[in-house]
Coordinates of C-alpha atoms and ligand atoms in Angstrom, one line a residue:
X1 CA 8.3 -94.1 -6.5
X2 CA 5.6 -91.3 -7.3
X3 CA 6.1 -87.9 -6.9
X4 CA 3.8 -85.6 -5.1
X5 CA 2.8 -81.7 -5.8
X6 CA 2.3 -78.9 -3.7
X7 CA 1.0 -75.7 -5.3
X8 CA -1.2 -72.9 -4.5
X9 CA -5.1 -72.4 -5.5
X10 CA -5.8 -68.7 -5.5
X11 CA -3.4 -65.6 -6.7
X12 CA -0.8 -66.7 -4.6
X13 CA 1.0 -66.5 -1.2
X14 CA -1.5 -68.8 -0.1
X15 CA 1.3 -70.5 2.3
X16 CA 3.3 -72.6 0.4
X17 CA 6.7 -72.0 1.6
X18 CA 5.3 -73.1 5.2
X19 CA 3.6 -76.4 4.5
X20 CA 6.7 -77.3 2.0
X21 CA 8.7 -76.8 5.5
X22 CA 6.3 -78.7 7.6
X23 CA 6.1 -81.8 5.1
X24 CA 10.2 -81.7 3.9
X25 CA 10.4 -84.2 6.9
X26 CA 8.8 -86.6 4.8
X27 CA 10.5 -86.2 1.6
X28 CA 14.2 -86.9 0.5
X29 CA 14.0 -84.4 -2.2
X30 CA 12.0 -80.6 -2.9
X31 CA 11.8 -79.4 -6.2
X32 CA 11.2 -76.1 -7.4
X33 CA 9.6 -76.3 -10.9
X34 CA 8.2 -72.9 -12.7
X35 CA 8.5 -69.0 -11.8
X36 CA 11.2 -67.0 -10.1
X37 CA 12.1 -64.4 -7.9
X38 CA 8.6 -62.8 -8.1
X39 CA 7.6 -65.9 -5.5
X40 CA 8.4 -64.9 -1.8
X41 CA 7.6 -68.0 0.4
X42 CA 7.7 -67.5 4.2
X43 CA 8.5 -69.9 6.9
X44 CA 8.8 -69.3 10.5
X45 CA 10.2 -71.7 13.4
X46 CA 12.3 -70.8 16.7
X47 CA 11.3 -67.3 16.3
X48 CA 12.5 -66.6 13.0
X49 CA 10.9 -65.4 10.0
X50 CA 12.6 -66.8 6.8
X51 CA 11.6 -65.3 2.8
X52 CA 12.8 -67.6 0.1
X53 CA 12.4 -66.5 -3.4
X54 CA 14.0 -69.2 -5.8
X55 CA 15.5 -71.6 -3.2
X56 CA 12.9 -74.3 -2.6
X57 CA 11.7 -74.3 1.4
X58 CA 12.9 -77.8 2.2
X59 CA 16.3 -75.8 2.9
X60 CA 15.9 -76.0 6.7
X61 CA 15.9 -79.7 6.8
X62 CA 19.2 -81.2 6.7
X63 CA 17.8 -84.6 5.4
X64 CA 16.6 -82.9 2.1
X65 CA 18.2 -82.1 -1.1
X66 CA 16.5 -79.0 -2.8
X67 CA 16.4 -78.6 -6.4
X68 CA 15.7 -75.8 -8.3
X69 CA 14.2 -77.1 -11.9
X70 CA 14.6 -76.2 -15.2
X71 CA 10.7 -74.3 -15.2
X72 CA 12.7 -71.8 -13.1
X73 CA 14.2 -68.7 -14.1
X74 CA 17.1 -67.4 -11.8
X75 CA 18.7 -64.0 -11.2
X76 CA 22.1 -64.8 -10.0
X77 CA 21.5 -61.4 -8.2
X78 CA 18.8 -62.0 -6.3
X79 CA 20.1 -65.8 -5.9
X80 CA 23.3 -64.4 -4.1
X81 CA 21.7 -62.5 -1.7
X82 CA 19.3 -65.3 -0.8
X83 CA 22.9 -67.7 -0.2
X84 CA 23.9 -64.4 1.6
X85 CA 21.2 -65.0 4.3
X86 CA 21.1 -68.6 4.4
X87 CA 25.0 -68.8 5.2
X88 CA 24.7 -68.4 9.1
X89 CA 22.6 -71.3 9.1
X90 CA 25.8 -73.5 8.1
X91 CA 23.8 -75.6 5.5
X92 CA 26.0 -77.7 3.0
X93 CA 25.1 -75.7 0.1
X94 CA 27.4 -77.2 -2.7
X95 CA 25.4 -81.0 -1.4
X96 CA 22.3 -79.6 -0.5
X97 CA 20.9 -77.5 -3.6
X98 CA 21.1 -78.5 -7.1
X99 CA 20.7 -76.3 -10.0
X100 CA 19.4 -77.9 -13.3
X101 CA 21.4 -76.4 -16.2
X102 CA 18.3 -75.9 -18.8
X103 CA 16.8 -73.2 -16.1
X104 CA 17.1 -70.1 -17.6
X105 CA 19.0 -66.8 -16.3
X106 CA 17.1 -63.4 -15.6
X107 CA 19.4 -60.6 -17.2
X108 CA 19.6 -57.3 -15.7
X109 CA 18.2 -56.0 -19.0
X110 CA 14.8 -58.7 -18.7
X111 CA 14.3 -56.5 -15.4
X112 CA 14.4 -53.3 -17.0
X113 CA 12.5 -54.3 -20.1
X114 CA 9.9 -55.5 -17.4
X115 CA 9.9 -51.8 -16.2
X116 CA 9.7 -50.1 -19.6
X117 CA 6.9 -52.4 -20.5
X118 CA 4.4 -51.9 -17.5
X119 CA 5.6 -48.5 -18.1
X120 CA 4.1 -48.4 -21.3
X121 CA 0.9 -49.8 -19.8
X122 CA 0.0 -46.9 -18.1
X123 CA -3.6 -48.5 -15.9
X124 CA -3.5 -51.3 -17.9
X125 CA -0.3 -52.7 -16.4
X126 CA -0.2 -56.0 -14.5
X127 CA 1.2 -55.0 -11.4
X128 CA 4.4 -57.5 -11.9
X129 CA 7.0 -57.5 -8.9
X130 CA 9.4 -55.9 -11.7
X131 CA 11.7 -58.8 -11.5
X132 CA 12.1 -59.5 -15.0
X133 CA 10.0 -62.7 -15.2
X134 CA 7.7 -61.7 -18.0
X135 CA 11.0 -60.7 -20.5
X136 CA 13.3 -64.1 -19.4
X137 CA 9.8 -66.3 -20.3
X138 CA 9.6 -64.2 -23.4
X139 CA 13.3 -64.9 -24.4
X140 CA 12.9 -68.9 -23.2
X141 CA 9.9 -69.7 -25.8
X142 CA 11.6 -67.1 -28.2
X143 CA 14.3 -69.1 -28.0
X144 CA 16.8 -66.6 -27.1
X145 CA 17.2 -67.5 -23.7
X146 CA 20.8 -67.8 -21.8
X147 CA 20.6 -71.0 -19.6
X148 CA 22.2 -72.0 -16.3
X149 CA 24.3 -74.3 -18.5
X150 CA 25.8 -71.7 -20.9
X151 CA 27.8 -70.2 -17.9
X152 CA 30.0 -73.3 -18.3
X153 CA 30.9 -72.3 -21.8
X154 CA 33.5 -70.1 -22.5
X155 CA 31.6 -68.4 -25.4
X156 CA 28.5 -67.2 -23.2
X157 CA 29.6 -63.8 -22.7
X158 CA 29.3 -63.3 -26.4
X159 CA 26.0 -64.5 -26.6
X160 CA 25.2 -62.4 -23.3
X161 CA 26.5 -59.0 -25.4
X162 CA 24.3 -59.4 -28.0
X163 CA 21.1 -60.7 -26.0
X164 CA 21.3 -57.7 -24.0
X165 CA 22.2 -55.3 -26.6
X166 CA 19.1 -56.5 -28.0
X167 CA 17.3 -55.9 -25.1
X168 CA 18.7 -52.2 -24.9
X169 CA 17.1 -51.1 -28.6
X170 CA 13.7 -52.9 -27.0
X171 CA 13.8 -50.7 -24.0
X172 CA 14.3 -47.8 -25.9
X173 CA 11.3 -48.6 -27.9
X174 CA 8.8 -48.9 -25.3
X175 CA 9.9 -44.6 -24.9
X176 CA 9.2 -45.0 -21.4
X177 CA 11.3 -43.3 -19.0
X178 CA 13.8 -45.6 -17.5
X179 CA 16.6 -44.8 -15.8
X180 CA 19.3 -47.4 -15.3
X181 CA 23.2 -47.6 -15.2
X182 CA 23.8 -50.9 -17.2
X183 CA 27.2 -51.3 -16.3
X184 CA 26.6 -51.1 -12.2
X185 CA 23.8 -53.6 -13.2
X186 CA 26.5 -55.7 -15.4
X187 CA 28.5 -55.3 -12.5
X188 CA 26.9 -56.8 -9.8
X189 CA 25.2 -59.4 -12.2
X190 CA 28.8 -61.0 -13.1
X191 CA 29.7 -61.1 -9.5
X192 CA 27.2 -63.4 -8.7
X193 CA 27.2 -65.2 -11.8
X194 CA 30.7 -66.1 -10.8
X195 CA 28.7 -67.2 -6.8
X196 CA 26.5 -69.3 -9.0
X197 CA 29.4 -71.4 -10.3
X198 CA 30.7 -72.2 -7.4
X199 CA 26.7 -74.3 -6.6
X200 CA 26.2 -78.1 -8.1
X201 CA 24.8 -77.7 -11.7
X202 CA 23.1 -81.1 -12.7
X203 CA 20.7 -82.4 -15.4
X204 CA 18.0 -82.4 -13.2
X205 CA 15.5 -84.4 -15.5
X206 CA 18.1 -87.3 -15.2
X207 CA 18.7 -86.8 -11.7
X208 CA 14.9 -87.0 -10.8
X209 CA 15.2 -90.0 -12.9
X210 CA 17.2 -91.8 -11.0
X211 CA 15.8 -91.0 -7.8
X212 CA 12.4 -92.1 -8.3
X213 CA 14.2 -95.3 -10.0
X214 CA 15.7 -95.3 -5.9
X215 CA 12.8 -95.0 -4.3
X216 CA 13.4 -91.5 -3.1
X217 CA 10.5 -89.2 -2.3
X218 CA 10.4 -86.1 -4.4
X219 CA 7.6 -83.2 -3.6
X220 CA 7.4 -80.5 -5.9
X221 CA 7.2 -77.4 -5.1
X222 CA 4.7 -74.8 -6.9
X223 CA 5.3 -71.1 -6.6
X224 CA 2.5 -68.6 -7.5
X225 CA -1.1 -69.8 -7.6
X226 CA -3.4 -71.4 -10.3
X227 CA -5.0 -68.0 -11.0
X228 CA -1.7 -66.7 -12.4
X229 CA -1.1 -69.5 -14.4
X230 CA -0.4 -68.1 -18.0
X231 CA -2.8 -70.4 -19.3
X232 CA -5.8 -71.0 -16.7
X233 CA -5.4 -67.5 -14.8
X234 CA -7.1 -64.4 -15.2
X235 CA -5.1 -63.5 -18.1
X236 CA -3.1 -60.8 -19.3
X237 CA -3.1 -60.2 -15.1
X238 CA -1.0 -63.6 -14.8
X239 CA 2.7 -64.4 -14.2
X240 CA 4.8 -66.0 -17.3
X241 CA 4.7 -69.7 -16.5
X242 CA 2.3 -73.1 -15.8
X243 CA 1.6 -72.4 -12.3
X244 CA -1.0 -75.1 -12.1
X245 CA 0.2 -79.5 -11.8
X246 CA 1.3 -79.3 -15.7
X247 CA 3.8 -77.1 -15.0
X248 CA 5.8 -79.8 -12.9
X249 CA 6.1 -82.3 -15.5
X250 CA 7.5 -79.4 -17.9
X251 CA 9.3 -77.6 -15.2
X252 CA 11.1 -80.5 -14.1
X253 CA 11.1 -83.7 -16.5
X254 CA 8.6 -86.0 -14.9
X255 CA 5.9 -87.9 -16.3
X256 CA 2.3 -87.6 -15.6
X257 CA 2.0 -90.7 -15.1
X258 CA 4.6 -90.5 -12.3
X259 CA 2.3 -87.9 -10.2
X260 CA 0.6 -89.3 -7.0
X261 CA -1.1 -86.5 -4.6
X262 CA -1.3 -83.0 -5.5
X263 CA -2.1 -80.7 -2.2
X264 CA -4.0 -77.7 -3.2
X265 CA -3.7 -74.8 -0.8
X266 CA -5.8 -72.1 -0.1
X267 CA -6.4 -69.3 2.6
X268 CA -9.7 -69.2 4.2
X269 CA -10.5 -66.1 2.4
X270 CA -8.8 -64.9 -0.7
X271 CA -6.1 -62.5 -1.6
X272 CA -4.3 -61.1 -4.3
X273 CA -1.3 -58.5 -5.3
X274 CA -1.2 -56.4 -8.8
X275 CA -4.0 -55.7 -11.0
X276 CA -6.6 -57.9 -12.6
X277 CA -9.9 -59.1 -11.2
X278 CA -11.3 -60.1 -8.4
X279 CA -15.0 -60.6 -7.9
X280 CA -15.2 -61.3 -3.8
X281 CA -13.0 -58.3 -3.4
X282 CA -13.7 -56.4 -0.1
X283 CA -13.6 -52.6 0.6
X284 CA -15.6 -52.7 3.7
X285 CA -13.9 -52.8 7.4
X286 CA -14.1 -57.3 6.6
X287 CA -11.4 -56.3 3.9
X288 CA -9.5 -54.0 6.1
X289 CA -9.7 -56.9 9.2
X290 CA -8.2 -59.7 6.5
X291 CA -5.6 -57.3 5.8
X292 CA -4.7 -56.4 9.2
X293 CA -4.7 -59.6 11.2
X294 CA -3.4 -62.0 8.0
X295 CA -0.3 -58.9 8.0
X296 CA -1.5 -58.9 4.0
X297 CA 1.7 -57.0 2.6
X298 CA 3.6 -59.0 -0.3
X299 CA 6.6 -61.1 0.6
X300 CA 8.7 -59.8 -2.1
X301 CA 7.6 -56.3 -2.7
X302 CA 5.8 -55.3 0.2
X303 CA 2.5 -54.1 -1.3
X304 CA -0.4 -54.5 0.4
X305 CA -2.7 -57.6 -0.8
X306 CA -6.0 -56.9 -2.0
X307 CA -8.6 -58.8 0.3
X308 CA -11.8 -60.8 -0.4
X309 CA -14.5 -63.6 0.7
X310 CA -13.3 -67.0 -0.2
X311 CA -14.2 -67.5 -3.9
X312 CA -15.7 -70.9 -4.4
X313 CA -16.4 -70.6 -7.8
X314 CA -12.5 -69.8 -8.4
X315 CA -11.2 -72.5 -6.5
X316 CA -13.5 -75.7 -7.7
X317 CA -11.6 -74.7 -10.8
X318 CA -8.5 -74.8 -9.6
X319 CA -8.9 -78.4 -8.0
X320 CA -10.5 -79.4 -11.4
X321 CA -7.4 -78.0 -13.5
X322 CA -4.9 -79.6 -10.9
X323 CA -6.7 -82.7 -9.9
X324 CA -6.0 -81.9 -6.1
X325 CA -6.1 -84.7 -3.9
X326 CA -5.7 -83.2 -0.7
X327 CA -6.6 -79.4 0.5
X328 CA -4.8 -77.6 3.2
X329 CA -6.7 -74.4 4.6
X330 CA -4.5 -71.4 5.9
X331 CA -5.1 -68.6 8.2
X332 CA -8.3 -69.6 9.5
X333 CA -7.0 -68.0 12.6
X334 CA -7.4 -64.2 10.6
X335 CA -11.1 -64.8 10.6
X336 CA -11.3 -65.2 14.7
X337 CA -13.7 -63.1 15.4
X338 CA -16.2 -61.9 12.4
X339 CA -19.3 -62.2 13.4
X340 CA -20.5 -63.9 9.9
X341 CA -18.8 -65.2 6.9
X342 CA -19.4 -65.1 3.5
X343 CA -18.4 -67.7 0.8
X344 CA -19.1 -67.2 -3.2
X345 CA -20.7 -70.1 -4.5
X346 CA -22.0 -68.8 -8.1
X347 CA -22.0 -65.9 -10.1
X348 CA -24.5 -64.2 -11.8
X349 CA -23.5 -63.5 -15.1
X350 CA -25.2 -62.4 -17.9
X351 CA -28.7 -62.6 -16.5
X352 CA -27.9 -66.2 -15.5
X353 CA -26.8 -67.9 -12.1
X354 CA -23.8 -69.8 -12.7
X355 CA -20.8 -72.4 -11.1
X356 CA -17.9 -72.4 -13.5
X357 CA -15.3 -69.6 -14.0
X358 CA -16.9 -67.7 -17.5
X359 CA -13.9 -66.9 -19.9
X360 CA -14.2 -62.9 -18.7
X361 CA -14.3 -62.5 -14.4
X362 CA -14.0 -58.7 -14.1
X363 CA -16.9 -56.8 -11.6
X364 CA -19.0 -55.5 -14.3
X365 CA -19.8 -58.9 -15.7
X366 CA -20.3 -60.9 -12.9
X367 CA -21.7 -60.5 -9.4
X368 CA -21.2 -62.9 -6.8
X369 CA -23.5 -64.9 -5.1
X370 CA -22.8 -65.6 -1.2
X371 CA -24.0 -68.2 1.6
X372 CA -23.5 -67.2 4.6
X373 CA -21.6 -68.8 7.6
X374 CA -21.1 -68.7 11.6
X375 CA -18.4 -67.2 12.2
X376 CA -16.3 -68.2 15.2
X377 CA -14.5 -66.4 18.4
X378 CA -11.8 -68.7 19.5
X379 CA -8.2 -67.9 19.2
X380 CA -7.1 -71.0 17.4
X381 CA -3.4 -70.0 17.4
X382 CA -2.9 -72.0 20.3
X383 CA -4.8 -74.7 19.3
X384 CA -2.7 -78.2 18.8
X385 CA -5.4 -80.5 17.5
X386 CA -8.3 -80.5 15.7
X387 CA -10.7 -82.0 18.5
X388 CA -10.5 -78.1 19.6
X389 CA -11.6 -76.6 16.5
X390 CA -15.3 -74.6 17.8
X391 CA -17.7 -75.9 16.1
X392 CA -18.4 -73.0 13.2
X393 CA -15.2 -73.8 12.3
X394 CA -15.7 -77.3 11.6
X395 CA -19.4 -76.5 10.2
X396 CA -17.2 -73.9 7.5
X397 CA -14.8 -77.1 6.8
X398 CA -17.4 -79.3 6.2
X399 CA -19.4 -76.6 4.0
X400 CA -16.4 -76.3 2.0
X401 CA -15.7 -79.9 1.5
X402 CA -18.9 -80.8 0.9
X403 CA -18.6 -77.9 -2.3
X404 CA -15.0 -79.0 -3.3
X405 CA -15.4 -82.9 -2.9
X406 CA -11.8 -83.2 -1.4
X407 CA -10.8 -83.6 1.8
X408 CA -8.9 -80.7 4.0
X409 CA -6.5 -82.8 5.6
X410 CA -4.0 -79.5 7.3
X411 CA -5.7 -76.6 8.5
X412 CA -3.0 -74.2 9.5
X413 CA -3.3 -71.9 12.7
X414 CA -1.0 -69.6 12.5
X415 CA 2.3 -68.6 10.4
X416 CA 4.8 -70.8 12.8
X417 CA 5.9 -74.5 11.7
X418 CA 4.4 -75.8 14.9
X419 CA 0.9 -73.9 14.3
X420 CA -0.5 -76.9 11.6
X421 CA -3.0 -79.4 12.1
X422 CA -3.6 -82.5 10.4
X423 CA -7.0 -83.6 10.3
X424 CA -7.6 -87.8 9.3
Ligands
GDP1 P1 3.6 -68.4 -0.2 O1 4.1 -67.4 -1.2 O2 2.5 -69.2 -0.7 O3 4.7 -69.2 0.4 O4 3.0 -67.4 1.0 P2 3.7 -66.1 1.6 O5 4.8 -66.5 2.4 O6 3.9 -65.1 0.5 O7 2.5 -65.5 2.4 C1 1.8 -66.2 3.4 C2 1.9 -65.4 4.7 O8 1.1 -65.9 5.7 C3 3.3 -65.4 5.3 O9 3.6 -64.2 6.0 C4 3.2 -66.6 6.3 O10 4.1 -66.5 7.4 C5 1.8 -66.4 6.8 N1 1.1 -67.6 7.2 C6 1.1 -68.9 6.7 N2 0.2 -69.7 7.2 C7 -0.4 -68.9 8.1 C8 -1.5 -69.1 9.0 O11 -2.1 -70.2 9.1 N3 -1.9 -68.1 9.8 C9 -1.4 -66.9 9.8 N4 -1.8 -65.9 10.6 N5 -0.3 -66.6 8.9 C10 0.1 -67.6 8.1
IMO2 P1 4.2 -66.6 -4.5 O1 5.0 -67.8 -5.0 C1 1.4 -63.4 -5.4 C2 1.7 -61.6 -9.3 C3 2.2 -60.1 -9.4 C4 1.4 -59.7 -10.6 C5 1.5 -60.9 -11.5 C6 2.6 -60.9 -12.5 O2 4.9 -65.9 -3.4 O3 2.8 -67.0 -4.2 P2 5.2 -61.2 -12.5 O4 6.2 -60.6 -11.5 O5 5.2 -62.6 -12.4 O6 5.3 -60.6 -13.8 O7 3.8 -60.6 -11.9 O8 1.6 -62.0 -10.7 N1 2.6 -62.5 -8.6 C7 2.4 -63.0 -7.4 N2 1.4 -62.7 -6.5 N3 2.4 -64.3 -5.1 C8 3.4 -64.6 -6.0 O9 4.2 -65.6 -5.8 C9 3.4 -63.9 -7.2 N4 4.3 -63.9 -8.2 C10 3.8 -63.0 -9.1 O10 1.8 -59.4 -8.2 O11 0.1 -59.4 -10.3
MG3 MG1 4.4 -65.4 -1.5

């Protein structure tokens, strides 16, 4: 049985965490595969608002098991808190949520040596959530790392000493000034080190194994979006990990060959938190609008999200790298109401018109080039079915299929469960 991907197209927050809730009903099994607690993914149904950070969003469903891979890096901290909220929901956790063993542990000191180092950066810094992500990846492919697994050894407090006595002399070399109290942070990290135990550890690869040898369904569950990918983004402003559909054969043990769909997602317009560039960025009252009416402020850290036109150019690259099968458009509903929208098709770039992503993206060397679309003045929160889409709407969905030669199949309508659309 093939596995399918979900993972975002642009910087992130694109709406992953609600489309993984909508399709869970059709999987037996959602796996987390790469990044951490710098991921907030948001799903909304009978009124409530629900933020996940490392626990994959098939949660809700009681048919589901949901796996966090061995891509992922977990702070038992922030780990505990999310089993904190999830406990009046009565969910079987010990049956429900597996851990693999080889994903590796965020220390309290990877946090603070995330701080000392954008410290350091002074304007140059990347505008990380601070959660440590950067450090723990750093430690992994150093080979340093401390894994899920080595809290069932009775030695790994020894090995935690010296890793983080390590990480103390680093911090001290950056010279920025950070103030911490490592033994509060100690404190609170070996309580819920000691919560983590009492979850299902597995080898994961081995599990997924088996399960697609049963015929289960597995989706996969990006977090992040292709633009942050460590490789493929807009580095040094990227996250630590393969964000894009290479990351889930690493981050979780299957083969390539074992891939069926990938769904790309992406919101009608485009976003992004932290530095780096951004060529459709908006500083006009469009920008302030997107912001508003999308409610742009980070999941995680509650920044505000940077807003821009959607980028074209961007996002044909990241259905190339992915090999996306299937599109799903958020938010359309945010752009109710603009009188005209703009989409990037090219860039001009060194004297030149072009349609790939050039190795450098920041505003002085390229300028983007915009057609220019209806906009529409429906409300389409309400709307249940595609037949009542107005017409601009449909005209932008075909423009946009027409440029990414892969069929939209969900266009979501608002931030609530029942507020998709699937489109044949
Ligand atoms: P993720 O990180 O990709 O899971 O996305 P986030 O949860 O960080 O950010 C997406 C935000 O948009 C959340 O607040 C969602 O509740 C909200 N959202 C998702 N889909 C829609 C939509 O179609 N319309 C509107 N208005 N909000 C949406
Ligand atoms: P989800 O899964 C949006 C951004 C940070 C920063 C850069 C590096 O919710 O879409 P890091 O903490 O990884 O060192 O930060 O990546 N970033 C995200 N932006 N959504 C996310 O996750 C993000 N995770 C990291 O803002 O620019
Ligand atoms: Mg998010």
């Amino acid at each position: 049985m093939a596995v399918d991907l979900l993972l975002g197209l642009q910087w992130g927050d694109e709406g992953k965490g609600k489309i993984v809730d909508v399709l869970t009903q059709n999987y037996d099994i959602i796996a987390r595969f790469q990044g951490g607690p710098n991921a907030g993914h948001t799903l909304e149904f009978d009124g409530i608002k629900h933020v996940l950070h490392t626990i994959p969003s098939g949660i809700f469903h009681e048919s589901a098991i949901n796996l966090v891979g061995n891509g992922v890096v977990i702070d038992p901290v922030i780990f505990k808190k999310e089993l904190d909220n999830l406990e009046k929901f009565n969910i079987d956790i010990k049956q429900k949520l597996l851990i693999s063993r080889k994903a590796h542990l965020i220390l309290p000191t990877h946090r603070l040596l995330d701080a000392a180092s954008e410290a350091s950066k002074g304007k140059a810094k990347i505008g990380s959530t601070l959660k440590g992500i950067g450090p723990t990846y750093m430690d992994k492919t150093g080979r340093n790392g401390i894994r899920v697994g080595d809290i069932e050894m009775d030695d790994w407090k020894e090995k935690y000493r010296a890793l983080a006595n390590k990480h103390e002399a680093m911090i001290s070399f950056y010279k920025a000034e950070i103030e911490y109290d490592l033994q509060e942070l100690e404190g609170e990290f070996f309580e819920a080190v000691e919560v983590l135990k009492q979850l299902t550890f597995i080898d994961s690869e081995e599990y997924l194994h088996q399960a697609q040898k049963d015929g289960k369904k597995i989706l996969a569950e990006g977090a992040q979006g292709s633009l942050l990918d460590i490789d493929f983004g807009t580095y040094p402003y990227v996250t630590s990990s393969n964000t894009t559909a290479a990351g889930a054969c690493t981050g979780l043990g299957v083969a390539p060959n074992k891939i069926k769909d990938v769904f790309g997602i992406f919101k009608a317009y485009a976003t992004r938190v932290g530095s780096g560039p951004f060529p459709t960025e908006l500083f006009d009252s469009y920008g302030e609008t997107m912001g508003r009416v999308g409610n742009e402020f980070g999941a995680t850290t509650g920044r505000p999200r940077r807003c821009g036109w959607l980028d074209l150019v961007a996002l044909k690259y990241a259905v190339h790298v992915n090999g996306v099968t299937q599109l799903m458009m958020m938010k359309g509903d945010v752009l109710s109401g603009f009188d005209m929208l703009k989409v990037c098709t090219a860039y001009k770039y060194k004297g030149e018109t072009i349609q790939h992503l050039p190795y450098n993206i920041e505003s002085e060397n390229v300028t983007p080039v915009y057609s220019e679309l209806k906009g529409w003045k429906e409300d389409l929160t309400k709307m249940t079915d595609a037949s009542q889409f107005p017409q601009e709407l449909n005209d932008y969905i075909a423009f946009l299929e027409k440029e990414l030669e892969v069929p939209i199949t969900i266009v979501s309508v608002g931030p609530d469960r029942t507020q998709t659309i699937h489109r044949s």
